[in-house]
mmCIF file of C-alpha atoms in Angstrom:
data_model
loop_
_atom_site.group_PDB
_atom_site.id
_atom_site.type_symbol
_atom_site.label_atom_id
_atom_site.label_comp_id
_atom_site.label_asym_id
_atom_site.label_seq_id
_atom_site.Cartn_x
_atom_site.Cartn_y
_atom_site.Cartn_z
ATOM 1 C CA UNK U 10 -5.686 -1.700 -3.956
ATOM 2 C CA UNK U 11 -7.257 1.129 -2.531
ATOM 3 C CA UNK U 12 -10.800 1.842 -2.413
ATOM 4 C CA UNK U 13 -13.617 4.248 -4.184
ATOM 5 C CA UNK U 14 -14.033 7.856 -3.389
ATOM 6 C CA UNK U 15 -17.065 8.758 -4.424
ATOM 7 C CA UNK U 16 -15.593 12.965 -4.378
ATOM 8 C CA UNK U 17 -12.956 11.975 -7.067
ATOM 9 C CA UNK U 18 -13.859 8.226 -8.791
ATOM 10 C CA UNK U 19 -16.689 7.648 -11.252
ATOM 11 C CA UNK U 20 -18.542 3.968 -9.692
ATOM 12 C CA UNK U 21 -19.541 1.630 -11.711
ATOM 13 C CA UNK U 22 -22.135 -0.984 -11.006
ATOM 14 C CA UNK U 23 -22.397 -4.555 -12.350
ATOM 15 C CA UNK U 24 -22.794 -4.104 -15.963
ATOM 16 C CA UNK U 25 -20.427 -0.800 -16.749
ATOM 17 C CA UNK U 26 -22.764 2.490 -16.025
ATOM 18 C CA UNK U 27 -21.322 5.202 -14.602
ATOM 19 C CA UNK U 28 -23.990 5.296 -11.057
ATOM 20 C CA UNK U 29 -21.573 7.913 -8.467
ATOM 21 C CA UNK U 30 -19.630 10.334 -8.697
ATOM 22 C CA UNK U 31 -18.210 13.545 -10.017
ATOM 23 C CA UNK U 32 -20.821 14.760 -12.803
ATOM 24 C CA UNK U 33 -23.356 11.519 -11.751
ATOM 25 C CA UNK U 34 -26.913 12.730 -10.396
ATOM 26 C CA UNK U 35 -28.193 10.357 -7.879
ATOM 27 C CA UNK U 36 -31.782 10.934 -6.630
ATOM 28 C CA UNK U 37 -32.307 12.484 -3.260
ATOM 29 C CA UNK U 38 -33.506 10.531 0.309
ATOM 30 C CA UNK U 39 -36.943 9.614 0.013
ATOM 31 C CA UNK U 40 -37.317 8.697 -3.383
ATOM 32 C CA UNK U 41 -35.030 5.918 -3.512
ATOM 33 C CA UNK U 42 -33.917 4.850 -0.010
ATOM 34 C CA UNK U 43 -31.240 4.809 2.236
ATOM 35 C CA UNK U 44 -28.784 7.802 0.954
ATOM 36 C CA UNK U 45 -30.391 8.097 -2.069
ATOM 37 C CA UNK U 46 -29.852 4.930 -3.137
ATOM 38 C CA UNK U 47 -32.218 2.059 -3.308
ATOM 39 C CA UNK U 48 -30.827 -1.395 -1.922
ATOM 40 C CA UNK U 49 -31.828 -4.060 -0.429
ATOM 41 C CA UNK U 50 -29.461 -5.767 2.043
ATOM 42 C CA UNK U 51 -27.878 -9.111 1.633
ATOM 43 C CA UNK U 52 -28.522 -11.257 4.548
ATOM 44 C CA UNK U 53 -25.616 -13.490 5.436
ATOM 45 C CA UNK U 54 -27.246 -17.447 5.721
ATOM 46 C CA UNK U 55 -25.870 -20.960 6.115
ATOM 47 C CA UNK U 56 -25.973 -22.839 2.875
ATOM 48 C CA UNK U 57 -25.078 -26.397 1.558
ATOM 49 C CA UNK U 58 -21.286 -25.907 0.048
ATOM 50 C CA UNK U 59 -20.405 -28.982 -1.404
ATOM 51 C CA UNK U 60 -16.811 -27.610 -3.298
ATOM 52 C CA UNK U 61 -15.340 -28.695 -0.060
ATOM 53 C CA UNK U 62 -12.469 -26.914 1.604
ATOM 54 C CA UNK U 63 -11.642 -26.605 5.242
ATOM 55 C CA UNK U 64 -13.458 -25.286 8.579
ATOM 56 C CA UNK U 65 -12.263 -21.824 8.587
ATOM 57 C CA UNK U 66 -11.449 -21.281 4.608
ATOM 58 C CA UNK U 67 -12.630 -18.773 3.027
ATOM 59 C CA UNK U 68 -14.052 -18.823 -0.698
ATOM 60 C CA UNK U 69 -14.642 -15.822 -2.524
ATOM 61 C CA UNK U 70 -16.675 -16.237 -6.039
ATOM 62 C CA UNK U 71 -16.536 -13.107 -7.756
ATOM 63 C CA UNK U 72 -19.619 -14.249 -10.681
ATOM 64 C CA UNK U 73 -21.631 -14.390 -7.700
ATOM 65 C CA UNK U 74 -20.575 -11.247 -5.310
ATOM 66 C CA UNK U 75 -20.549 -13.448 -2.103
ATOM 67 C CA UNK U 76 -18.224 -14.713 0.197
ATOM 68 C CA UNK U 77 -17.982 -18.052 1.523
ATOM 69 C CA UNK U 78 -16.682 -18.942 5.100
ATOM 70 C CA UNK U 79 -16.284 -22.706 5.296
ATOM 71 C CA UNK U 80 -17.947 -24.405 8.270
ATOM 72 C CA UNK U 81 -17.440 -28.008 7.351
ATOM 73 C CA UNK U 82 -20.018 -31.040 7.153
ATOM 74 C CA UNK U 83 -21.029 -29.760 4.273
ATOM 75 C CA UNK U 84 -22.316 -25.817 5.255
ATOM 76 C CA UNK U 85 -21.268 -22.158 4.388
ATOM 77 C CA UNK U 86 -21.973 -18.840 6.043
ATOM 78 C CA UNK U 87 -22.807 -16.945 3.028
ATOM 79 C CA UNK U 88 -21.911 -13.432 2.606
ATOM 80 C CA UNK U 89 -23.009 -10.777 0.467
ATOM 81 C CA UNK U 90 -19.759 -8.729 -1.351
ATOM 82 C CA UNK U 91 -18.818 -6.041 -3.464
ATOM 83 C CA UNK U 92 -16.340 -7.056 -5.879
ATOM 84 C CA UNK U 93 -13.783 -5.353 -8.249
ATOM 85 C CA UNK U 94 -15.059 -2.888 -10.624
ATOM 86 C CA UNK U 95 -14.131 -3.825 -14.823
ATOM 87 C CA UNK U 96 -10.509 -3.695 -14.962
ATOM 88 C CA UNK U 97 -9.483 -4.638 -11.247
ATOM 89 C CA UNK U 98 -10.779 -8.089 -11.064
ATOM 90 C CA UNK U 99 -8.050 -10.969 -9.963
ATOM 91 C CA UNK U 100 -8.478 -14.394 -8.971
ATOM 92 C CA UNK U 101 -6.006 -16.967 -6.839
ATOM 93 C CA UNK U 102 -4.975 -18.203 -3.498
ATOM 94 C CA UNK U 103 -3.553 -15.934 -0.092
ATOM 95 C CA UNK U 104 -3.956 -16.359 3.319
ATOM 96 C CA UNK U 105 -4.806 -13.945 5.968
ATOM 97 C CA UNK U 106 -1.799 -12.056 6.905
ATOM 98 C CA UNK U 107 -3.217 -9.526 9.235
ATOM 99 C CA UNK U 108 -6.093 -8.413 10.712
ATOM 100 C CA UNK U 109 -7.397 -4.792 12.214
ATOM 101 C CA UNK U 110 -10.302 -2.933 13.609
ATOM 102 C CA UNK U 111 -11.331 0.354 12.291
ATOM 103 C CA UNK U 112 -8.108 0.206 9.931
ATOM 104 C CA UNK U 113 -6.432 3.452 8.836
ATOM 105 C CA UNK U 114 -6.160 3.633 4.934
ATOM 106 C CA UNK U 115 -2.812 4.449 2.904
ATOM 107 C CA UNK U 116 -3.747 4.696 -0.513
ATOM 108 C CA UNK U 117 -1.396 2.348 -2.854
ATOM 109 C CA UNK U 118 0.687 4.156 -5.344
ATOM 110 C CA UNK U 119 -0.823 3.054 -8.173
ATOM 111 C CA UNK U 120 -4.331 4.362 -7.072
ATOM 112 C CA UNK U 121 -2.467 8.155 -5.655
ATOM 113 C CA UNK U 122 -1.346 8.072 -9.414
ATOM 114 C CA UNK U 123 -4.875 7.828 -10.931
ATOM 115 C CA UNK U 124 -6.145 9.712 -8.105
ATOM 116 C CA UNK U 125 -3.443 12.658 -7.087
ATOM 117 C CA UNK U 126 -5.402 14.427 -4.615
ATOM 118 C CA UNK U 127 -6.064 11.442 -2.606
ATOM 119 C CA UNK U 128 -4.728 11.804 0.777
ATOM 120 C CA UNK U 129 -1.363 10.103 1.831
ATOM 121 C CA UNK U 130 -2.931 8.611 4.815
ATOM 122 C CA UNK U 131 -6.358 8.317 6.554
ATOM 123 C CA UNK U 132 -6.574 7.355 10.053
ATOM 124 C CA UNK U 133 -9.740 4.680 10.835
ATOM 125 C CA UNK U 134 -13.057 5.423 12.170
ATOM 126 C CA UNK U 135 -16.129 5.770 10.624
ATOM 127 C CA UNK U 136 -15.390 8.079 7.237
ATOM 128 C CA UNK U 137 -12.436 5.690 6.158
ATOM 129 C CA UNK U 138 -13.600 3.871 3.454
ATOM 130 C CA UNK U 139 -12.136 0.416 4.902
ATOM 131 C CA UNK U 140 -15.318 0.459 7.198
ATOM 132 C CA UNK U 141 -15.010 -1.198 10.786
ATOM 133 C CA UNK U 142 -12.745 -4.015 10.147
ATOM 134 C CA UNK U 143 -10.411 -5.512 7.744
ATOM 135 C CA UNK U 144 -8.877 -8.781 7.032
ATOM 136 C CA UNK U 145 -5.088 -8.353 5.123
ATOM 137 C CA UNK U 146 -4.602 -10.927 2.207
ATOM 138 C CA UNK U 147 -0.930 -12.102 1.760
ATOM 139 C CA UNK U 148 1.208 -9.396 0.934
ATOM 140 C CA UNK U 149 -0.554 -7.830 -1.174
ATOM 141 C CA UNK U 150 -2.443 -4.432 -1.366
ATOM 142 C CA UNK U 151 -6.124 -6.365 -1.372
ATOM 143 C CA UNK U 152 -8.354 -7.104 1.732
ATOM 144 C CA UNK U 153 -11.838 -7.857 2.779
ATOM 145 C CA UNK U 154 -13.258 -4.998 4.515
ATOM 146 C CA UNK U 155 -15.849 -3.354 5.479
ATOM 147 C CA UNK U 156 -17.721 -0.411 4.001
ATOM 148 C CA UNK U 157 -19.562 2.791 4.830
ATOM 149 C CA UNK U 158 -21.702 2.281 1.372
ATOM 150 C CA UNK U 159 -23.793 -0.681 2.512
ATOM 151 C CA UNK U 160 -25.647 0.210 -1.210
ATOM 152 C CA UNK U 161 -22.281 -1.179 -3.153
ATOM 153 C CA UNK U 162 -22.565 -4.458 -1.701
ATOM 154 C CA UNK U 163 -23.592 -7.081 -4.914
ATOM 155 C CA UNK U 164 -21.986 -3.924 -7.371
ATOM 156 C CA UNK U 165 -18.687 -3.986 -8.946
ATOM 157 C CA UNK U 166 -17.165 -0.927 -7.333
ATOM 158 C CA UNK U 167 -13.762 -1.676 -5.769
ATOM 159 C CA UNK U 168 -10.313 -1.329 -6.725
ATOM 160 C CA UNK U 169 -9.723 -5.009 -5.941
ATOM 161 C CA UNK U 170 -10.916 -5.763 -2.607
ATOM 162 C CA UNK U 171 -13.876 -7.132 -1.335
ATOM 163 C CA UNK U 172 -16.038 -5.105 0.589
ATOM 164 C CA UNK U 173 -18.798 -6.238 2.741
ATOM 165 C CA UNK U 174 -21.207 -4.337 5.084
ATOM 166 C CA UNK U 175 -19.919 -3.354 8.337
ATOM 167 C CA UNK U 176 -22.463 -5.867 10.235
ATOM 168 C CA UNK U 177 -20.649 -8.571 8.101
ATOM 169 C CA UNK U 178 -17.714 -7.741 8.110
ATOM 170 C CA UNK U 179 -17.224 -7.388 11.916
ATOM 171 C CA UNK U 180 -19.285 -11.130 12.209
ATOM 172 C CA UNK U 181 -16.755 -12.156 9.564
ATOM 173 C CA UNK U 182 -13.565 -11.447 11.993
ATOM 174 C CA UNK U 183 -14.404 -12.889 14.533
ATOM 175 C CA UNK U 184 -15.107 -16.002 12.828
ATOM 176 C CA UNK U 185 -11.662 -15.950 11.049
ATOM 177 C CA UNK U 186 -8.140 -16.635 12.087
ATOM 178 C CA UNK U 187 -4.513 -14.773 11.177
ATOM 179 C CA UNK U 188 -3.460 -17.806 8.441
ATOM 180 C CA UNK U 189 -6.675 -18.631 7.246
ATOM 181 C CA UNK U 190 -6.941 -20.120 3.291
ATOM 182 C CA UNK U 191 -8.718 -17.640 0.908
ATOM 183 C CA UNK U 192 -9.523 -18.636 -2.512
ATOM 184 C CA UNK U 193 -10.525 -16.404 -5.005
ATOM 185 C CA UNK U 194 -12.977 -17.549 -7.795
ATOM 186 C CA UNK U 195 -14.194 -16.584 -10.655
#
């Protein structure tokens, strides 16, 4: 699905209130951080991953808002996410179909529906909410990508795909094949 626009969409974060958007004040730089907003990165880190899975697989537990790439013997590179917002969570299996740098955006349908004035298409670079890369899962409209809103990473905020910081995302494709396995957890 397509992602948040913080000039149309309300954002939620992880338990339901309203934090961006039309009619949502958000304190100024300097009080808070970054933007406005107060964050703290998530640093990606080698864990122990025991679940098991394959070199290369890719696990995605929603609960926890982080992404796991498989390394095998044992280890994961652990990734901080943002996940789907109440209402556009999904679970299940896909593969990587696809995968681009600085991808243009097409809003889905569904999400021009909700959203009319969203535009038809948005050519990449660094206002596109997709963020530097993006990673295409099975044919469907969701995708890992990257994000312009480091802040949302660890929030509920998406439509349905999982959005990681730029940094990550971008050390995340180049660690990850066209075909790789991508579960989705809950």
């Amino acid at each position: 699905m397509a992602e948040y626009n913080p000039g149309i969409e309300i954002r939620y974060d992880a338990t339901g209130r309203a934090v961006e958007g039309p009619g949502i004040t958000v304190p100024g730089p300097g009080s808070s951080g970054a933007y406005g907003r107060n964050y703290t990165p998530i640093p990606r880190e080698v864990v122990d991953y025991k679940p098991g899975g394959r070199a290369g697989d890719i696990v995605i537990n929603t609960a926890e808002r982080r992404l796991y790439l498989i390394l095998g013997s044992g280890k994961a590179l652990r990734y901080g996410i943002g996940v789907g917002r109440p209402g556009f969570t999904w679970g299940g299996n896909q593969t990587v179909t696809r995968k681009a740098e600085w991808p243009g955006w097409t809003p889905p349908p569904q999400m021009r529906q909700r959203v009319p004035n969203l535009p038809a298409f948005m050519p990449g670079g660094p206002d596109n909410p997709l963020g530097a890369r993006a990673l295409y899962l099975g044919s469907t409209f969701y995708r890992i990508h990257g994000s312009n809103e480091p802040w949302t990473i660890g929030q509920a905020v998406s439509s349905g795909c999982f959005r990681m910081t730029n940094d990550d995302v971008t050390d995340l494709y180049e660690r990850v094949r066209v075909g790789a396995h991508v579960s989705v957890i809950h």
